mmCIF file of C-alpha atoms in Angstrom:
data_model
loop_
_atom_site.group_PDB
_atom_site.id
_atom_site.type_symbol
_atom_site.label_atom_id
_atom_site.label_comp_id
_atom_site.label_asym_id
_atom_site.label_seq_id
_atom_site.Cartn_x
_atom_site.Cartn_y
_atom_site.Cartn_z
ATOM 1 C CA UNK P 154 0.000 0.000 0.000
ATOM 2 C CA UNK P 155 1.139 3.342 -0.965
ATOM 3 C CA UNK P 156 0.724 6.600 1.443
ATOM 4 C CA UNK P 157 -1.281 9.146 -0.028
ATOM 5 C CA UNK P 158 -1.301 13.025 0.976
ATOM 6 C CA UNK P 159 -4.243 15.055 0.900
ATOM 7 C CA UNK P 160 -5.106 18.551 0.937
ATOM 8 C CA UNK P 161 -7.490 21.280 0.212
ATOM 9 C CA UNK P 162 -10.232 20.723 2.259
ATOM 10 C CA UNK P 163 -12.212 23.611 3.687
ATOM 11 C CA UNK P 164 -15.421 25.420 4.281
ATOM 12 C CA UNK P 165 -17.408 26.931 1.528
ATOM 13 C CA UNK P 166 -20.967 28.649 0.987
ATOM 14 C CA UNK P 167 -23.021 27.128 -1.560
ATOM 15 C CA UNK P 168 -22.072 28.021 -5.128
ATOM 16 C CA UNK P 169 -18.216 28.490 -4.130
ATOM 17 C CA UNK P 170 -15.259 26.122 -5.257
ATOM 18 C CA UNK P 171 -12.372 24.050 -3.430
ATOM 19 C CA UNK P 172 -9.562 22.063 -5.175
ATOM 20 C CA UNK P 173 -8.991 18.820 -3.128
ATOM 21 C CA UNK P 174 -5.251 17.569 -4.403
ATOM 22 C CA UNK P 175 -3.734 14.346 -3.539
ATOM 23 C CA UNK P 176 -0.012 13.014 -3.775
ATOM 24 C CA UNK P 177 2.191 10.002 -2.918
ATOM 25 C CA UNK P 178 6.166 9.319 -3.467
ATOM 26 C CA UNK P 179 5.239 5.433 -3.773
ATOM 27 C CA UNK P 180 4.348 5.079 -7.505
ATOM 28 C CA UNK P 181 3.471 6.939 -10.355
ATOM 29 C CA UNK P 182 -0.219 7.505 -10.338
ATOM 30 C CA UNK P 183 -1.149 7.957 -13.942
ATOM 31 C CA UNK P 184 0.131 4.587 -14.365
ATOM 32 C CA UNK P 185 -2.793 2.729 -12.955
ATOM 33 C CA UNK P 186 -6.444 4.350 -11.327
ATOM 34 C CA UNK P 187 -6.971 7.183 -9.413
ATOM 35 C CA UNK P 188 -10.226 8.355 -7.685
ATOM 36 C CA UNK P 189 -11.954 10.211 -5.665
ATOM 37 C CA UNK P 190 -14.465 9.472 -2.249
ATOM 38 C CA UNK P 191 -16.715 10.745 -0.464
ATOM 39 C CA UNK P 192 -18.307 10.072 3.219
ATOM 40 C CA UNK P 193 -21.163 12.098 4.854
ATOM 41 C CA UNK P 194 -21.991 11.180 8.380
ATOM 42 C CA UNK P 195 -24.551 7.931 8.550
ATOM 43 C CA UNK P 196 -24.035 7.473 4.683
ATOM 44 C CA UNK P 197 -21.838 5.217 2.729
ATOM 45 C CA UNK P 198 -19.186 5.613 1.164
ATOM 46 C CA UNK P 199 -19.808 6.616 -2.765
ATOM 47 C CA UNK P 200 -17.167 6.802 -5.274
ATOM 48 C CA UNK P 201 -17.437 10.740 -6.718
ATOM 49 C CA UNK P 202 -14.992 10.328 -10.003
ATOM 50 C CA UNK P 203 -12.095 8.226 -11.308
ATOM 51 C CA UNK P 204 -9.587 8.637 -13.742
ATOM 52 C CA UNK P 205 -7.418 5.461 -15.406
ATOM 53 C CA UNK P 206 -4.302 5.512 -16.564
ATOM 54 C CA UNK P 207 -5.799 6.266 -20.338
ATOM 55 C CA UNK P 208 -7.026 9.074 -19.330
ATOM 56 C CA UNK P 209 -10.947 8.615 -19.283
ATOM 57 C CA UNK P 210 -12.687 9.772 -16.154
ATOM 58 C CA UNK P 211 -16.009 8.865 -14.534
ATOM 59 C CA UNK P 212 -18.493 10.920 -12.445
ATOM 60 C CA UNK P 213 -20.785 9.914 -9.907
ATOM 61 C CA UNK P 214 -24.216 11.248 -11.198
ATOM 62 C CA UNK P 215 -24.988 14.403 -8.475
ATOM 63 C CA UNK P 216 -21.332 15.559 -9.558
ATOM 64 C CA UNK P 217 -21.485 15.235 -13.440
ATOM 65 C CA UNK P 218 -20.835 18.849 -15.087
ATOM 66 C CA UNK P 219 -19.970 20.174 -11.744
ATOM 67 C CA UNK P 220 -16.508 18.355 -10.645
ATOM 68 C CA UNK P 221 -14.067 17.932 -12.518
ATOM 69 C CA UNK P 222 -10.954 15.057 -11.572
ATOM 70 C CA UNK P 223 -7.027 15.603 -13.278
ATOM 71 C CA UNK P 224 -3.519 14.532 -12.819
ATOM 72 C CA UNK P 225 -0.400 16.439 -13.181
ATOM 73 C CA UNK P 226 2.553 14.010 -14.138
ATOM 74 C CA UNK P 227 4.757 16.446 -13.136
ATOM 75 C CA UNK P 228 3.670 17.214 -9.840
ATOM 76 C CA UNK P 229 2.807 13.109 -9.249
ATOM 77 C CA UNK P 230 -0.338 14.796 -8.194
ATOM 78 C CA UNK P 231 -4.623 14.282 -8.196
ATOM 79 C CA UNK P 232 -6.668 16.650 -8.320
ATOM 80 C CA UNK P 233 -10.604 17.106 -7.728
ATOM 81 C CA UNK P 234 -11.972 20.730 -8.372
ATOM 82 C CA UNK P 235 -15.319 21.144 -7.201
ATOM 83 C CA UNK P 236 -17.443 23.739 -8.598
ATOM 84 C CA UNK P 237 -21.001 25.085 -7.927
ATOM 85 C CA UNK P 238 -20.386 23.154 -4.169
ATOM 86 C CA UNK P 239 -23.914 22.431 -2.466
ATOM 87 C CA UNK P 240 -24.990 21.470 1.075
ATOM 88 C CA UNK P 241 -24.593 17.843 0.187
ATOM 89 C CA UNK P 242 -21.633 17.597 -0.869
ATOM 90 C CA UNK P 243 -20.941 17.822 2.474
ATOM 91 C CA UNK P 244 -18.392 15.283 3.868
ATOM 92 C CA UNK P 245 -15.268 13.636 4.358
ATOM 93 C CA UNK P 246 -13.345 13.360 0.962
ATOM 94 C CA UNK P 247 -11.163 10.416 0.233
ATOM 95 C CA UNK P 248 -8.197 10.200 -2.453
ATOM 96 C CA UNK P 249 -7.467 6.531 -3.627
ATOM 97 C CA UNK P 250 -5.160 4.800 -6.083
ATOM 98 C CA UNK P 251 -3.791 1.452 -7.174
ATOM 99 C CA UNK P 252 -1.244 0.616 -9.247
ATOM 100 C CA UNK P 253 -2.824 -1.944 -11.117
ATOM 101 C CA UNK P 254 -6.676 -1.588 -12.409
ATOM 102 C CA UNK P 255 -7.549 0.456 -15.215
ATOM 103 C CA UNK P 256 -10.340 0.237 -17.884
ATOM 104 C CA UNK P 257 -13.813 -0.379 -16.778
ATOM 105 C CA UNK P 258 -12.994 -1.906 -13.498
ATOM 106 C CA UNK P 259 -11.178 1.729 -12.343
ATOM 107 C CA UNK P 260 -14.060 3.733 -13.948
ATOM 108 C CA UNK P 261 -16.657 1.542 -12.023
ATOM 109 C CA UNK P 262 -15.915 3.901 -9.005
ATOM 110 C CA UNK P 263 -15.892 0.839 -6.721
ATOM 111 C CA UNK P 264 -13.656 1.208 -3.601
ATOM 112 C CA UNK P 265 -12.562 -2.471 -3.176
ATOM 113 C CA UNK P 266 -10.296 -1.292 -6.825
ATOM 114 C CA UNK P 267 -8.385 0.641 -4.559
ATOM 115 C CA UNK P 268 -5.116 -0.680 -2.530
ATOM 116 C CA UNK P 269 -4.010 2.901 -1.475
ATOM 117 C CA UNK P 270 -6.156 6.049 0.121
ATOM 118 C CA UNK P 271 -5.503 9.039 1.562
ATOM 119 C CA UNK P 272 -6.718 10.064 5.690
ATOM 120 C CA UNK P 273 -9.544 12.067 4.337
ATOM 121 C CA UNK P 274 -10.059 16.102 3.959
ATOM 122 C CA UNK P 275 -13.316 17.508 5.377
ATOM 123 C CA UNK P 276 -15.424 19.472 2.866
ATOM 124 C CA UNK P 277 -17.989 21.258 4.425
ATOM 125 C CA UNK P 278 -20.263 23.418 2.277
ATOM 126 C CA UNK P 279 -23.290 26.052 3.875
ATOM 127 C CA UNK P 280 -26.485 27.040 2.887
#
C-alpha cells in the first residue's frame, strides 16, 4: 500500500469552489487508477470520479458537469476541483489509487479497486 497526501479541504458557501489535491512518493499515479471518495456522516461511502491511466474519467451522477478530476505528471499529483459546491456535498473526501486496475474496473468507481487512500479532507459546504 502506498501513502497518499491530501489537501485542500475547507469550508465553503453554496455556489463556491475548493480544489482537493492528492499526492504520494510510492508510484506513479497515472500509471494505474486514481479516484476520488466521499463520506457524509450515517451514509456510505460513494465513489465521486475516477480517472485510469488512459485518461478517461467517470463521475458519480450528483457531480457530473460540476466536478471535474485531473492529474499532473509532473507534480505526481490528483486533483478534484469542485465547482457550484452544495450542502450535500458535504463530507469527508477520500483520495485513492492502485497501481494496477484500469479500464472499466477503475471507472466503475468501486472502492474495493483501490489498494491505497488518503486520511480524508473535510469538505464542508453552507447554505
Amino acid at each position: 500500500q502506498a501513502q497518499l497526501v491530501e489537501s485542500g479541504g475547507g469550508s465553503v458557501q453554496a455556489g463556491g469552489s475548493l480544489r482537493l489535491s492528492c499526492t504520494t512518493s510510492d508510484f506513479i499515479l497515472s500509471d494505474g487508477c486514481m479516484g476520488w471518495f466521499r463520506q457524509a456522516p450515517g451514509k456510505e461511502r460513494e465513489g465521486v470520479a475516477a480517472l485510469d491511466s488512459s485518461g478517461v474519467t467517470s463521475y458519480a451522477d450528483p457531480v457530473k458537469g460540476r466536478f471535474t478530476i485531473s492529474q499532473d505528471n509532473a507534480e505526481n499529483t490528483l486533483y478534484l476541483q469542485m465547482d457550484r459546491l452544495k450542502p450535500e456535498d458535504t463530507g469527508m473526501y477520500y483520495c485513492a489509487a492502485d497501481p494496477l486496475y484500469t479500464g472499466a474496473w477503475c471507472l466503475s468507481r468501486r472502492a474495493y479497486v483501490y489498494s491505497s487512500w488518503g486520511q480524508g479532507t473535510q469538505v464542508t459546504v453552507s447554505s
